[in-house]
PDB file of C-alpha atoms in Angstrom:
ATOM      1  CA  PHE N 771     125.147  96.663 124.688  1.00  0.00           C
ATOM      2  CA  SER N 772     121.464  97.542 125.335  1.00  0.00           C
ATOM      3  CA  PRO N 773     121.149  95.559 128.499  1.00  0.00           C
ATOM      4  CA  ASN N 774     124.236  97.405 129.896  1.00  0.00           C
ATOM      5  CA  PHE N 775     123.298 100.906 128.566  1.00  0.00           C
ATOM      6  CA  VAL N 776     119.614 101.166 129.403  1.00  0.00           C
ATOM      7  CA  PRO N 777     119.721 101.094 133.216  1.00  0.00           C
ATOM      8  CA  TYR N 778     122.257 104.065 133.176  1.00  0.00           C
ATOM      9  CA  ALA N 779     119.900 105.882 130.496  1.00  0.00           C
ATOM     10  CA  PHE N 780     117.107 105.748 133.067  1.00  0.00           C
ATOM     11  CA  MET N 781     119.401 106.898 135.914  1.00  0.00           C
ATOM     12  CA  PHE N 782     120.798 109.896 134.268  1.00  0.00           C
ATOM     13  CA  PHE N 783     117.541 110.733 132.165  1.00  0.00           C
ATOM     14  CA  PRO N 784     114.551 109.668 134.071  1.00  0.00           C
ATOM     15  CA  GLU N 785     112.219 111.607 131.902  1.00  0.00           C
ATOM     16  CA  MET N 786     112.709 109.064 129.161  1.00  0.00           C
ATOM     17  CA  LEU N 787     110.018 107.044 131.247  1.00  0.00           C
ATOM     18  CA  PRO N 788     106.198 108.109 130.872  1.00  0.00           C
ATOM     19  CA  SER N 789     105.034 109.519 134.211  1.00  0.00           C
ATOM     20  CA  PRO N 790     101.746 110.556 135.478  1.00  0.00           C
ATOM     21  CA  PHE N 791     103.473 112.986 137.747  1.00  0.00           C
ATOM     22  CA  ALA N 792     104.392 116.479 137.028  1.00  0.00           C
ATOM     23  CA  LYS N 793     107.737 117.151 135.557  1.00  0.00           C
ATOM     24  CA  PRO N 794     110.052 119.734 136.975  1.00  0.00           C
ATOM     25  CA  MET N 795     109.403 123.253 136.008  1.00  0.00           C
ATOM     26  CA  LYS N 796     111.390 124.174 132.776  1.00  0.00           C
ATOM     27  CA  ASN N 797     110.849 126.025 129.591  1.00  0.00           C
ATOM     28  CA  MET N 798     111.536 129.348 131.092  1.00  0.00           C
ATOM     29  CA  GLY N 799     109.610 128.440 134.384  1.00  0.00           C
ATOM     30  CA  LEU N 800     106.355 127.206 132.610  1.00  0.00           C
ATOM     31  CA  PRO N 801     104.773 124.257 134.031  1.00  0.00           C
ATOM     32  CA  HIS N 802     105.282 121.029 132.077  1.00  0.00           C
ATOM     33  CA  THR N 803     103.009 118.019 132.745  1.00  0.00           C
ATOM     34  CA  LYS N 804     101.162 115.408 130.533  1.00  0.00           C
ATOM     35  CA  TRP N 805      97.917 117.389 131.027  1.00  0.00           C
ATOM     36  CA  HIS N 806      99.671 120.611 129.699  1.00  0.00           C
ATOM     37  CA  GLU N 807     101.015 118.905 126.746  1.00  0.00           C
ATOM     38  CA  ILE N 808      97.694 117.396 125.850  1.00  0.00           C
ATOM     39  CA  SER N 809      95.828 120.574 126.439  1.00  0.00           C
ATOM     40  CA  ARG N 810      98.380 122.444 123.912  1.00  0.00           C
ATOM     41  CA  GLU N 811      98.042 119.757 121.305  1.00  0.00           C
ATOM     42  CA  ARG N 812      94.352 119.821 121.283  1.00  0.00           C
ATOM     43  CA  THR N 813      94.374 123.593 120.900  1.00  0.00           C
ATOM     44  CA  HIS N 814      96.756 123.252 118.060  1.00  0.00           C
ATOM     45  CA  ALA N 815      94.450 120.619 116.459  1.00  0.00           C
ATOM     46  CA  VAL N 816      91.535 123.088 116.639  1.00  0.00           C
ATOM     47  CA  VAL N 817      93.374 125.699 115.042  1.00  0.00           C
ATOM     48  CA  GLN N 818      94.457 123.524 112.217  1.00  0.00           C
ATOM     49  CA  THR N 819      90.983 122.048 111.705  1.00  0.00           C
ATOM     50  CA  LEU N 820      89.608 125.538 111.282  1.00  0.00           C
ATOM     51  CA  LEU N 821      92.202 126.433 108.846  1.00  0.00           C
ATOM     52  CA  ASP N 822      91.731 123.326 106.968  1.00  0.00           C
ATOM     53  CA  LEU N 823      87.977 123.705 106.705  1.00  0.00           C
ATOM     54  CA  GLU N 824      88.285 127.330 105.552  1.00  0.00           C
ATOM     55  CA  LYS N 825      90.815 126.288 102.725  1.00  0.00           C
ATOM     56  CA  ALA N 826      88.518 123.471 101.657  1.00  0.00           C
ATOM     57  CA  ALA N 827      85.777 126.030 101.276  1.00  0.00           C
ATOM     58  CA  ARG N 828      87.783 128.453  99.316  1.00  0.00           C
ATOM     59  CA  ILE N 829      90.523 126.354  97.278  1.00  0.00           C
ATOM     60  CA  ALA N 830      89.442 123.461  95.029  1.00  0.00           C
ATOM     61  CA  PRO N 831      91.685 120.222  95.320  1.00  0.00           C
ATOM     62  CA  MET N 832      94.307 120.076  92.483  1.00  0.00           C
ATOM     63  CA  ILE N 833      92.963 116.769  91.418  1.00  0.00           C
ATOM     64  CA  SER N 834      89.598 118.619  90.340  1.00  0.00           C
ATOM     65  CA  ASN N 835      91.539 120.260  87.770  1.00  0.00           C
ATOM     66  CA  ILE N 836      92.566 116.927  86.395  1.00  0.00           C
ATOM     67  CA  ASN N 837      88.991 115.516  86.219  1.00  0.00           C
ATOM     68  CA  PRO N 838      86.757 117.639  84.302  1.00  0.00           C
ATOM     69  CA  PHE N 839      83.884 115.639  85.386  1.00  0.00           C
ATOM     70  CA  GLY N 840      84.200 116.099  88.954  1.00  0.00           C
ATOM     71  CA  LYS N 841      83.764 119.847  89.102  1.00  0.00           C
ATOM     72  CA  GLY N 842      80.064 119.790  90.305  1.00  0.00           C
ATOM     73  CA  LYS N 843      81.024 117.533  93.042  1.00  0.00           C
ATOM     74  CA  THR N 844      83.806 119.685  93.901  1.00  0.00           C
ATOM     75  CA  ARG N 845      81.805 122.661  94.012  1.00  0.00           C
ATOM     76  CA  ARG N 846      79.038 121.121  96.082  1.00  0.00           C
ATOM     77  CA  MET N 847      81.842 119.848  98.658  1.00  0.00           C
ATOM     78  CA  MET N 848      83.049 123.373  98.810  1.00  0.00           C
ATOM     79  CA  GLU N 849      79.742 124.904  99.703  1.00  0.00           C
ATOM     80  CA  GLN N 850      79.397 122.190 102.243  1.00  0.00           C
ATOM     81  CA  MET N 851      82.572 123.279 103.932  1.00  0.00           C
ATOM     82  CA  ASP N 852      81.358 126.823 103.652  1.00  0.00           C
ATOM     83  CA  ARG N 853      78.062 126.243 105.315  1.00  0.00           C
ATOM     84  CA  LEU N 854      79.966 124.131 108.130  1.00  0.00           C
ATOM     85  CA  GLY N 855      82.271 127.095 108.564  1.00  0.00           C
ATOM     86  CA  HIS N 856      79.330 129.348 109.139  1.00  0.00           C
ATOM     87  CA  ASP N 857      77.689 127.100 111.414  1.00  0.00           C
ATOM     88  CA  ILE N 858      80.649 127.008 113.792  1.00  0.00           C
ATOM     89  CA  GLY N 859      80.945 130.579 113.487  1.00  0.00           C
ATOM     90  CA  GLY N 860      77.410 130.905 114.539  1.00  0.00           C
ATOM     91  CA  LEU N 861      78.067 128.717 117.464  1.00  0.00           C
ATOM     92  CA  LEU N 862      81.263 130.763 118.534  1.00  0.00           C
ATOM     93  CA  LEU N 863      79.117 134.164 118.382  1.00  0.00           C
ATOM     94  CA  ALA N 864      76.124 132.732 120.352  1.00  0.00           C
ATOM     95  CA  ASN N 865      75.662 134.174 123.822  1.00  0.00           C
ATOM     96  CA  ASP N 866      76.534 131.902 126.789  1.00  0.00           C
ATOM     97  CA  ALA N 867      77.290 128.943 124.230  1.00  0.00           C
ATOM     98  CA  THR N 868      79.878 127.516 126.584  1.00  0.00           C
ATOM     99  CA  GLY N 869      80.198 124.530 128.761  1.00  0.00           C
ATOM    100  CA  ALA N 870      77.207 122.202 129.147  1.00  0.00           C
ATOM    101  CA  ARG N 871      74.737 124.922 127.652  1.00  0.00           C
ATOM    102  CA  GLY N 872      76.921 125.347 124.431  1.00  0.00           C
ATOM    103  CA  ALA N 873      76.893 121.309 124.135  1.00  0.00           C
ATOM    104  CA  GLU N 874      73.123 121.253 124.472  1.00  0.00           C
ATOM    105  CA  LEU N 875      72.834 124.088 121.737  1.00  0.00           C
ATOM    106  CA  ALA N 876      75.110 122.068 119.355  1.00  0.00           C
ATOM    107  CA  LEU N 877      73.083 118.917 119.610  1.00  0.00           C
ATOM    108  CA  LYS N 878      69.722 121.025 119.148  1.00  0.00           C
ATOM    109  CA  VAL N 879      71.163 122.047 115.897  1.00  0.00           C
ATOM    110  CA  LEU N 880      72.003 118.619 114.882  1.00  0.00           C
ATOM    111  CA  LYS N 881      68.853 116.939 116.043  1.00  0.00           C
ATOM    112  CA  ASP N 882      67.572 116.136 112.397  1.00  0.00           C
ATOM    113  CA  GLU N 883      71.065 114.388 111.884  1.00  0.00           C
ATOM    114  CA  ILE N 884      70.962 112.340 115.029  1.00  0.00           C
ATOM    115  CA  TYR N 885      67.530 111.312 115.198  1.00  0.00           C
ATOM    116  CA  THR N 886      66.015 109.866 112.004  1.00  0.00           C
ATOM    117  CA  ILE N 887      62.894 108.082 110.974  1.00  0.00           C
ATOM    118  CA  GLU N 888      64.783 105.456 109.003  1.00  0.00           C
ATOM    119  CA  LYS N 889      67.804 103.596 110.448  1.00  0.00           C
ATOM    120  CA  PRO N 890      70.984 105.636 109.659  1.00  0.00           C
ATOM    121  CA  LYS N 891      72.773 104.366 106.709  1.00  0.00           C
ATOM    122  CA  LYS N 892      76.357 102.734 107.452  1.00  0.00           C
ATOM    123  CA  ASN N 893      78.311 105.419 105.935  1.00  0.00           C
ATOM    124  CA  HIS N 894      76.472 107.951 108.139  1.00  0.00           C
ATOM    125  CA  ALA N 895      76.847 105.886 111.297  1.00  0.00           C
ATOM    126  CA  ASN N 896      80.465 105.357 110.256  1.00  0.00           C
ATOM    127  CA  LEU N 897      81.147 109.076 110.245  1.00  0.00           C
ATOM    128  CA  VAL N 898      82.131 109.017 106.314  1.00  0.00           C
ATOM    129  CA  SER N 899      79.837 112.162 106.073  1.00  0.00           C
ATOM    130  CA  PHE N 900      82.219 114.097 108.380  1.00  0.00           C
ATOM    131  CA  PRO N 901      84.727 116.164 106.603  1.00  0.00           C
ATOM    132  CA  ASN N 902      88.389 114.836 106.377  1.00  0.00           C
ATOM    133  CA  ALA N 903      89.521 117.848 108.333  1.00  0.00           C
ATOM    134  CA  VAL N 904      87.266 117.019 111.120  1.00  0.00           C
ATOM    135  CA  VAL N 905      88.141 113.442 111.365  1.00  0.00           C
ATOM    136  CA  ASN N 906      91.824 114.421 111.403  1.00  0.00           C
ATOM    137  CA  GLY N 907      91.391 117.034 114.003  1.00  0.00           C
ATOM    138  CA  LEU N 908      89.440 114.552 116.198  1.00  0.00           C
ATOM    139  CA  GLY N 909      92.040 111.847 115.805  1.00  0.00           C
ATOM    140  CA  ARG N 910      94.909 114.366 116.658  1.00  0.00           C
ATOM    141  CA  ALA N 911      92.916 115.482 119.765  1.00  0.00           C
ATOM    142  CA  LEU N 912      92.015 111.961 120.826  1.00  0.00           C
ATOM    143  CA  GLU N 913      95.754 110.596 120.420  1.00  0.00           C
ATOM    144  CA  ALA N 914      97.435 113.829 122.087  1.00  0.00           C
ATOM    145  CA  PRO N 915     100.094 114.440 122.794  1.00  0.00           C
ATOM    146  CA  SER N 916     101.318 112.171 120.266  1.00  0.00           C
ATOM    147  CA  PHE N 917      99.805 111.821 116.690  1.00  0.00           C
ATOM    148  CA  ASN N 918     101.248 110.751 113.317  1.00  0.00           C
ATOM    149  CA  THR N 919     100.122 113.170 110.792  1.00  0.00           C
ATOM    150  CA  LEU N 920     101.237 110.847 107.846  1.00  0.00           C
ATOM    151  CA  ILE N 921      98.310 108.354 108.724  1.00  0.00           C
ATOM    152  CA  PRO N 922      95.881 108.245 105.897  1.00  0.00           C
ATOM    153  CA  THR N 923      92.531 109.720 106.834  1.00  0.00           C
ATOM    154  CA  PHE N 924      90.501 106.487 106.409  1.00  0.00           C
ATOM    155  CA  ILE N 925      92.772 104.850 109.176  1.00  0.00           C
ATOM    156  CA  VAL N 926      92.133 107.831 111.421  1.00  0.00           C
ATOM    157  CA  ARG N 927      88.477 107.523 110.868  1.00  0.00           C
ATOM    158  CA  GLY N 928      88.758 104.044 112.156  1.00  0.00           C
ATOM    159  CA  LYS N 929      90.786 105.021 115.254  1.00  0.00           C
ATOM    160  CA  VAL N 930      87.944 107.676 115.852  1.00  0.00           C
ATOM    161  CA  LEU N 931      85.358 104.944 115.765  1.00  0.00           C
ATOM    162  CA  ASN N 932      87.163 102.725 117.969  1.00  0.00           C
ATOM    163  CA  ALA N 933      87.421 105.535 120.607  1.00  0.00           C
ATOM    164  CA  LEU N 934      83.745 106.363 120.088  1.00  0.00           C
ATOM    165  CA  LYS N 935      83.061 102.510 120.703  1.00  0.00           C
ATOM    166  CA  LYS N 936      84.852 102.507 123.993  1.00  0.00           C
ATOM    167  CA  ILE N 937      83.175 105.690 125.227  1.00  0.00           C
ATOM    168  CA  GLU N 938      80.050 104.179 124.203  1.00  0.00           C
ATOM    169  CA  SER N 939      80.622 101.088 126.339  1.00  0.00           C
ATOM    170  CA  ALA N 940      81.844 103.350 129.306  1.00  0.00           C
ATOM    171  CA  ASP N 941      78.643 105.537 129.121  1.00  0.00           C
ATOM    172  CA  GLN N 942      76.365 102.540 128.916  1.00  0.00           C
ATOM    173  CA  PHE N 943      78.044 101.094 132.119  1.00  0.00           C
ATOM    174  CA  LEU N 944      77.989 104.248 134.030  1.00  0.00           C
ATOM    175  CA  VAL N 945      74.168 104.771 133.345  1.00  0.00           C
ATOM    176  CA  ALA N 946      73.226 100.963 133.775  1.00  0.00           C
ATOM    177  CA  GLN N 947      75.222 100.617 137.099  1.00  0.00           C
ATOM    178  CA  ASN N 948      73.927 103.966 138.236  1.00  0.00           C
ATOM    179  CA  ILE N 949      77.257 105.004 139.128  1.00  0.00           C
ATOM    180  CA  ASP N 950      77.619 107.939 141.633  1.00  0.00           C
ATOM    181  CA  LEU N 951      79.995 110.085 139.808  1.00  0.00           C
ATOM    182  CA  ASN N 952      80.868 111.762 143.108  1.00  0.00           C
ATOM    183  CA  SER N 953      82.378 108.506 144.253  1.00  0.00           C
ATOM    184  CA  LEU N 954      84.921 108.317 141.552  1.00  0.00           C
ATOM    185  CA  SER N 955      88.751 109.452 142.442  1.00  0.00           C
ATOM    186  CA  PRO N 956      89.842 112.847 140.950  1.00  0.00           C
ATOM    187  CA  ASP N 957      92.111 110.899 138.727  1.00  0.00           C
ATOM    188  CA  LEU N 958      89.409 108.779 137.069  1.00  0.00           C
ATOM    189  CA  LEU N 959      87.179 111.748 136.642  1.00  0.00           C
ATOM    190  CA  GLN N 960      89.899 113.405 134.930  1.00  0.00           C
ATOM    191  CA  GLU N 961      90.792 110.623 132.876  1.00  0.00           C
ATOM    192  CA  ALA N 962      86.998 110.103 131.988  1.00  0.00           C
ATOM    193  CA  CYS N 963      86.637 113.973 131.050  1.00  0.00           C
ATOM    194  CA  SER N 964      89.924 113.765 129.041  1.00  0.00           C
ATOM    195  CA  ASP N 965      88.542 110.853 126.964  1.00  0.00           C
ATOM    196  CA  ARG N 966      85.436 112.889 126.007  1.00  0.00           C
ATOM    197  CA  LEU N 967      87.789 116.034 125.463  1.00  0.00           C
ATOM    198  CA  ILE N 968      85.798 117.868 128.159  1.00  0.00           C
ATOM    199  CA  GLY N 969      87.458 120.981 129.699  1.00  0.00           C
ATOM    200  CA  GLY N 970      90.796 122.470 130.171  1.00  0.00           C
ATOM    201  CA  LEU N 971      93.459 122.197 132.745  1.00  0.00           C
ATOM    202  CA  GLY N 972      92.835 121.705 136.410  1.00  0.00           C
ATOM    203  CA  PRO N 973      88.962 121.751 136.492  1.00  0.00           C
ATOM    204  CA  SER N 974      87.498 121.141 140.052  1.00  0.00           C
ATOM    205  CA  GLU N 975      85.773 117.826 140.948  1.00  0.00           C
ATOM    206  CA  ASP N 976      82.343 119.493 141.020  1.00  0.00           C
ATOM    207  CA  GLU N 977      83.003 120.815 137.450  1.00  0.00           C
ATOM    208  CA  MET N 978      84.136 117.402 136.050  1.00  0.00           C
ATOM    209  CA  VAL N 979      81.138 115.557 137.583  1.00  0.00           C
ATOM    210  CA  GLU N 980      78.704 118.307 136.348  1.00  0.00           C
ATOM    211  CA  ARG N 981      80.236 118.133 132.703  1.00  0.00           C
ATOM    212  CA  LEU N 982      80.337 114.230 132.901  1.00  0.00           C
ATOM    213  CA  GLU N 983      76.759 114.127 134.134  1.00  0.00           C
ATOM    214  CA  SER N 984      75.743 116.338 131.252  1.00  0.00           C
ATOM    215  CA  TRP N 985      77.408 114.137 128.681  1.00  0.00           C
ATOM    216  CA  LEU N 986      75.550 111.098 130.148  1.00  0.00           C
ATOM    217  CA  ASP N 987      72.133 112.874 129.833  1.00  0.00           C
ATOM    218  CA  THR N 988      72.662 114.124 126.376  1.00  0.00           C
ATOM    219  CA  THR N 989      74.332 110.831 124.751  1.00  0.00           C
ATOM    220  CA  VAL N 990      72.380 107.890 126.780  1.00  0.00           C
ATOM    221  CA  ARG N 991      69.593 108.934 129.092  1.00  0.00           C
ATOM    222  CA  GLU N 992      67.802 111.597 126.924  1.00  0.00           C
ATOM    223  CA  PRO N 993      68.206 109.503 123.797  1.00  0.00           C
ATOM    224  CA  GLU N 994      66.581 106.512 125.364  1.00  0.00           C
ATOM    225  CA  LYS N 995      63.646 108.570 126.377  1.00  0.00           C
ATOM    226  CA  ILE N 996      63.260 109.935 122.767  1.00  0.00           C
ATOM    227  CA  VAL N 997      63.477 106.595 120.995  1.00  0.00           C
ATOM    228  CA  LYS N 998      61.115 105.026 123.468  1.00  0.00           C
ATOM    229  CA  LYS N 999      58.605 107.867 122.742  1.00  0.00           C
ATOM    230  CA  THR N1000      58.929 108.434 119.124  1.00  0.00           C
ATOM    231  CA  GLY N1001      60.368 105.523 117.738  1.00  0.00           C
ATOM    232  CA  ALA N1002      63.159 107.229 116.048  1.00  0.00           C
ATOM    233  CA  HIS N1003      66.601 105.802 115.296  1.00  0.00           C
ATOM    234  CA  TYR N1004      69.486 107.273 117.403  1.00  0.00           C
ATOM    235  CA  ASN N1005      72.751 107.689 115.541  1.00  0.00           C
ATOM    236  CA  GLY N1006      75.023 107.564 118.623  1.00  0.00           C
ATOM    237  CA  ASN N1007      78.394 107.689 116.718  1.00  0.00           C
ATOM    238  CA  PHE N1008      77.371 111.006 115.153  1.00  0.00           C
ATOM    239  CA  ALA N1009      76.092 112.380 118.315  1.00  0.00           C
ATOM    240  CA  ARG N1010      79.209 111.593 120.362  1.00  0.00           C
ATOM    241  CA  ALA N1011      81.492 112.760 117.507  1.00  0.00           C
ATOM    242  CA  ALA N1012      79.713 116.195 117.355  1.00  0.00           C
ATOM    243  CA  LEU N1013      79.892 116.477 121.092  1.00  0.00           C
ATOM    244  CA  LEU N1014      83.615 115.813 120.962  1.00  0.00           C
ATOM    245  CA  CYS N1015      84.017 118.497 118.304  1.00  0.00           C
ATOM    246  CA  TYR N1016      82.273 120.817 120.774  1.00  0.00           C
ATOM    247  CA  ASN N1017      83.960 119.828 123.703  1.00  0.00           C
ATOM    248  CA  LEU N1018      87.288 120.120 121.695  1.00  0.00           C
ATOM    249  CA  LEU N1019      86.445 123.690 120.737  1.00  0.00           C
ATOM    250  CA  ASP N1020      85.203 124.763 124.151  1.00  0.00           C
ATOM    251  CA  GLY N1021      88.385 123.513 125.756  1.00  0.00           C
ATOM    252  CA  THR N1022      90.556 125.659 123.311  1.00  0.00           C
ATOM    253  CA  ARG N1023      88.834 128.868 124.555  1.00  0.00           C
ATOM    254  CA  ASP N1024      88.496 127.770 128.305  1.00  0.00           C
ATOM    255  CA  GLY N1025      90.473 130.082 130.630  1.00  0.00           C
ATOM    256  CA  ALA N1026      92.677 127.232 131.796  1.00  0.00           C
ATOM    257  CA  SER N1027      93.809 126.098 128.346  1.00  0.00           C
ATOM    258  CA  ALA N1028      97.449 125.683 128.330  1.00  0.00           C
ATOM    259  CA  SER N1029      98.024 127.115 124.958  1.00  0.00           C
ATOM    260  CA  TYR N1030      97.334 130.629 126.024  1.00  0.00           C
ATOM    261  CA  LEU N1031      97.695 132.593 122.485  1.00  0.00           C
ATOM    262  CA  PRO N1032      94.947 130.733 120.552  1.00  0.00           C
ATOM    263  CA  ARG N1033      92.798 130.972 123.848  1.00  0.00           C
ATOM    264  CA  LEU N1034      93.191 134.726 123.671  1.00  0.00           C
ATOM    265  CA  LEU N1035      91.599 134.625 120.121  1.00  0.00           C
ATOM    266  CA  PHE N1036      88.513 133.472 122.169  1.00  0.00           C
ATOM    267  CA  GLN N1037      88.877 136.382 124.748  1.00  0.00           C
ATOM    268  CA  GLY N1038      85.339 137.828 123.632  1.00  0.00           C
ATOM    269  CA  GLN N1039      83.762 134.399 124.581  1.00  0.00           C
ATOM    270  CA  MET N1040      85.339 134.127 127.937  1.00  0.00           C
ATOM    271  CA  SER N1041      83.202 134.737 131.126  1.00  0.00           C
ATOM    272  CA  SER N1042      83.926 137.977 133.253  1.00  0.00           C
ATOM    273  CA  SER N1043      86.033 135.848 135.792  1.00  0.00           C
ATOM    274  CA  GLN N1044      88.525 135.096 133.048  1.00  0.00           C
ATOM    275  CA  THR N1045      90.276 138.276 133.315  1.00  0.00           C
ATOM    276  CA  ILE N1046      93.542 139.715 133.651  1.00  0.00           C
ATOM    277  CA  GLU N1047      94.864 140.617 137.420  1.00  0.00           C
ATOM    278  CA  ASN N1048      98.044 142.059 138.504  1.00  0.00           C
ATOM    279  CA  SER N1049      99.856 139.402 140.590  1.00  0.00           C
ATOM    280  CA  GLY N1050     103.221 140.520 142.177  1.00  0.00           C
ATOM    281  CA  GLY N1051     104.074 142.949 139.308  1.00  0.00           C
ATOM    282  CA  LYS N1052     103.135 140.147 136.576  1.00  0.00           C
ATOM    283  CA  ARG N1053     100.102 140.069 134.482  1.00  0.00           C
ATOM    284  CA  LYS N1054      98.469 136.739 135.213  1.00  0.00           C
ATOM    285  CA  TRP N1055      95.545 135.297 133.421  1.00  0.00           C
ATOM    286  CA  LYS N1056      92.617 133.799 135.487  1.00  0.00           C
TER     287      LYS N1056
END
């Protein structure tokens, strides 16, 4: 049955096949491409993660009521989630904490976690110290637009670590081979930036090159200098995971984000160029 049916299914329903090309305009005239789907899914991942972090800081897990000896650990965990929430809020409120400058600020705050005198413990290098809500949010963003929410957190953490390993290998190659990023095709640049959760929809080639160069500076070139000068140990997984989190948050408030309602929540953080203009009698966001 299938050999006879599948060719006709592809003929009458060509959208069954994945494609890098833009799909026809639909959904009330809104553009619908792979990148739009990824942008929306990543924005939703940010919103859900922020909600989960706030919930973890305010509501104790049900299992804590069953185990009377775990109340102290639960209280410390909730306090940690509350501090993390305030740190994120501080980053959102910081002046000009967007783009590459915001990434540098985020890593500066986490410098003591990234560079240590002693070799990082395995749990720290494997992101066990990362809250489950953050790990799940990263996993959802990295696998956008498709993510199975039923997968346990420890499996998601393994997938995130695998993604970090691939990114690290690519970073090392680009730096070691002294690749001129301007020589890369627009498609390769966009894929590289997307793998690192950089930017929103339709960035220019210059913007992609600038952000990718900044990523390589902060994750490869600068750490090599610091390690050589001070002898400190560099936790690359922690640094890249933190940068992914920042890029994910920054992409959500980017003026080109496909999920416009959450983007408007960050309107106060947008630059002056990201304003409303009147275009043909319609309100259009720039």
